[in-house]
Short mmCIF file of C-alpha atoms in Angstrom, two decimals:
data_model
loop_
_atom_site.label_atom_id
_atom_site.label_comp_id
_atom_site.label_asym_id
_atom_site.label_seq_id
_atom_site.Cartn_x
_atom_site.Cartn_y
_atom_site.Cartn_z
CA MET A 17 267.39 77.32 78.16
CA GLU A 18 264.53 77.47 80.65
CA ASN A 19 260.95 78.59 80.33
CA ASN A 20 258.71 80.14 83.00
CA ASN A 21 257.77 76.81 84.53
CA GLY A 22 261.34 75.69 85.07
CA LEU A 23 261.37 73.12 82.25
CA LYS A 24 264.54 72.77 80.23
CA PHE A 25 264.52 72.69 76.43
CA GLY A 26 267.22 71.82 73.92
CA ASN A 27 269.30 69.17 75.65
CA ASN A 28 266.70 66.60 76.71
CA LYS A 29 267.71 62.98 76.48
CA GLY A 30 265.19 60.48 75.00
CA PHE A 31 262.81 60.38 72.04
CA THR A 32 259.97 62.68 71.15
CA LEU A 33 256.50 61.36 70.50
CA LEU A 34 256.95 62.04 66.79
CA GLU A 35 260.13 59.95 66.63
CA ILE A 36 258.43 57.05 68.40
CA LEU A 37 255.42 57.17 66.05
CA LEU A 38 257.73 57.26 63.02
CA ALA A 39 259.69 54.24 64.28
CA LEU A 40 256.47 52.29 64.97
CA THR A 41 255.12 53.14 61.50
CA ILE A 42 258.30 51.97 59.76
CA THR A 43 258.31 48.76 61.83
CA ALA A 44 254.64 48.09 61.00
CA VAL A 45 255.20 48.65 57.25
CA LEU A 46 258.21 46.33 57.23
CA THR A 47 256.35 43.66 59.23
CA ILE A 48 253.29 43.76 56.96
CA SER A 49 255.49 43.59 53.85
CA PHE A 50 257.39 40.62 55.27
CA LEU A 51 254.16 38.78 56.14
CA GLN A 52 252.75 39.37 52.65
CA ILE A 53 255.91 37.97 51.07
CA ILE A 54 255.76 34.90 53.34
CA SER A 55 252.06 34.44 52.47
CA LEU A 56 252.79 34.58 48.71
CA ILE A 57 255.64 32.10 49.05
CA TYR A 58 253.43 29.72 51.05
CA ARG A 59 250.57 29.96 48.50
CA ASP A 60 252.91 29.38 45.55
CA HIS A 61 254.54 26.46 47.35
CA ASN A 62 251.14 24.81 47.95
CA LEU A 63 250.11 25.35 44.31
CA LEU A 64 253.37 23.84 43.07
CA ASN A 65 252.97 20.84 45.40
CA LYS A 66 249.45 20.20 44.07
CA ARG A 67 250.64 20.37 40.46
CA LEU A 68 253.54 18.06 41.17
CA GLY A 69 251.16 15.67 42.92
CA HIS A 70 248.86 15.58 39.87
CA GLN A 71 251.83 15.00 37.58
CA MET A 72 253.10 12.21 39.81
CA ASP A 73 249.66 10.55 39.81
CA GLY A 74 249.68 10.37 36.01
CA HIS A 75 253.25 9.16 35.89
CA LEU A 76 252.57 6.41 38.43
CA ALA A 77 249.39 5.29 36.62
CA VAL A 78 251.19 4.94 33.29
CA ASP A 79 254.15 3.19 34.94
CA TYR A 80 251.81 0.74 36.68
CA ILE A 81 250.13 -0.20 33.39
CA PHE A 82 253.56 -0.34 31.71
CA THR A 83 254.79 -2.83 34.34
CA LYS A 84 251.71 -5.03 33.92
CA ILE A 85 252.23 -5.10 30.13
CA LYS A 86 255.92 -5.99 30.54
CA MET A 87 255.00 -8.99 32.73
CA ALA A 88 252.05 -10.05 30.56
CA GLU A 89 251.72 -13.32 28.72
CA ILE A 90 248.81 -12.02 26.62
CA VAL A 91 248.05 -8.40 25.68
CA ASP A 92 244.68 -7.66 24.08
CA ILE A 93 243.25 -4.29 23.03
CA PRO A 94 239.52 -4.86 22.31
CA ASP A 95 239.05 -1.14 21.59
CA LYS A 96 241.26 1.95 21.81
CA ASN A 97 240.07 2.74 25.35
CA THR A 98 240.40 -0.73 26.86
CA LEU A 99 243.42 -2.89 27.59
CA GLU A 100 243.26 -6.50 28.80
CA VAL A 101 246.39 -8.31 29.94
CA TYR A 102 247.00 -11.78 31.32
CA THR A 103 249.72 -11.01 33.84
CA TYR A 104 251.03 -11.65 37.34
CA ILE A 105 249.08 -10.31 40.32
CA ASP A 106 250.15 -11.30 43.81
CA GLY A 107 252.19 -14.22 42.53
CA GLU A 108 249.59 -15.76 40.22
CA LYS A 109 248.55 -15.04 36.67
CA ARG A 110 245.20 -13.32 36.21
CA TRP A 111 243.39 -11.19 33.71
CA LEU A 112 243.52 -7.44 34.27
CA LYS A 113 241.38 -4.93 32.44
CA PHE A 114 242.16 -1.19 32.27
CA TYR A 115 239.39 1.16 31.13
CA ILE A 116 237.51 4.40 31.88
CA TYR A 117 234.45 4.25 34.12
CA GLN A 118 232.32 6.86 35.85
CA SER A 119 231.62 7.04 39.57
CA GLU A 120 229.88 9.88 41.42
CA GLY A 121 230.01 11.99 38.26
CA ILE A 122 233.79 11.68 37.91
CA LYS A 123 235.50 9.82 35.07
CA LYS A 124 238.19 7.52 36.41
CA LEU A 125 240.77 5.13 35.04
CA GLY A 126 239.93 1.79 36.56
CA GLN A 127 241.34 -1.68 36.84
CA SER A 128 239.28 -4.85 37.14
CA GLN A 129 240.71 -8.23 38.08
CA GLY A 130 239.59 -11.21 36.11
CA SER A 131 239.85 -14.92 36.61
CA ALA A 132 243.02 -16.96 36.75
CA SER A 133 241.81 -19.10 33.85
CA ILE A 134 243.29 -18.03 30.53
CA GLU A 135 240.04 -18.98 28.73
CA ASN A 136 237.68 -17.08 31.05
CA ARG A 137 238.17 -13.36 31.56
CA ASP A 138 235.16 -12.84 33.93
CA TYR A 139 236.06 -9.49 35.53
CA SER A 140 235.04 -8.52 39.05
CA ARG A 141 235.04 -5.27 40.99
CA VAL A 142 236.75 -2.15 39.70
CA THR A 143 239.58 -0.33 41.48
CA SER A 144 240.29 3.31 40.68
CA ILE A 145 243.82 4.13 39.52
CA ILE A 146 243.44 7.85 38.79
CA ASP A 147 240.53 10.35 38.86
CA ASN A 148 239.44 13.12 36.48
CA ILE A 149 240.50 11.17 33.42
CA GLU A 150 239.52 12.66 30.08
CA GLU A 151 240.79 9.97 27.78
CA VAL A 152 242.84 6.81 27.79
CA LYS A 153 244.22 5.24 24.62
CA PHE A 154 245.90 1.94 24.05
CA LYS A 155 247.36 1.14 20.65
CA LYS A 156 249.51 -1.66 19.30
CA LEU A 157 252.14 -0.11 17.11
CA SER A 158 253.12 -1.33 13.65
CA ASN A 159 255.28 -4.27 14.66
CA LYS A 160 252.64 -5.52 17.19
CA GLU A 161 255.30 -5.94 19.86
CA LEU A 162 254.91 -2.39 21.15
CA VAL A 163 251.92 -0.90 22.97
CA LEU A 164 251.38 2.84 23.29
CA ILE A 165 249.80 3.90 26.59
CA GLU A 166 248.37 7.42 26.64
CA ILE A 167 246.30 9.07 29.36
CA GLU A 168 244.84 12.56 29.49
CA TYR A 169 243.49 13.93 32.73
CA ARG A 170 243.02 17.28 34.39
CA ASP A 171 242.91 19.04 37.68
CA LYS A 172 240.89 22.24 38.11
CA ASN A 173 243.03 24.40 35.83
CA ARG A 174 245.42 22.19 33.89
CA LYS A 175 245.34 19.31 31.47
CA TYR A 176 248.04 16.63 31.65
CA THR A 177 249.01 14.04 29.04
CA TYR A 178 251.32 11.10 29.63
CA LYS A 179 252.50 8.62 27.02
CA LYS A 180 254.74 5.61 27.27
CA ILE A 181 255.57 2.72 24.97
CA ALA A 182 255.82 -0.78 26.41
CA SER A 183 257.26 -3.78 24.64
CA VAL A 184 255.21 -6.95 24.71
CA PHE A 185 257.13 -10.11 25.69
#
């Protein structure tokens, strides 16, 4: 079929402008959807990694204290929030004190090293073990050979609690 200008209609090979626009629109919608899904997966992955990191921090802090109690010659709990142990540090026995302190407006679980003398506890500088602590509890259980270690801490949205029982001697 020909019109007055000599152009043919009906059997043209190729795509019309409408077909090209439709294909580009479908491609754009699929690309945007795919990018949104990837973005959600990435955000959820980062959130999960942060939560797991906070959980691991608490677990490592409790395990560290647990290990020091297991190696201790003397375990003393002057109050429910303080633990003092005479234990090995870098190959020699020293006093260690675990307690909550505040630095820059943040409550932290700290550790202070004391003297090597069993009679003199004289603690020095504090080292932070974990930040954003809400509470730490140490308690000798009924038979006095077991110590309960409990820490509560939080990140921005969640509160974590870890407990572990260590045997003394």
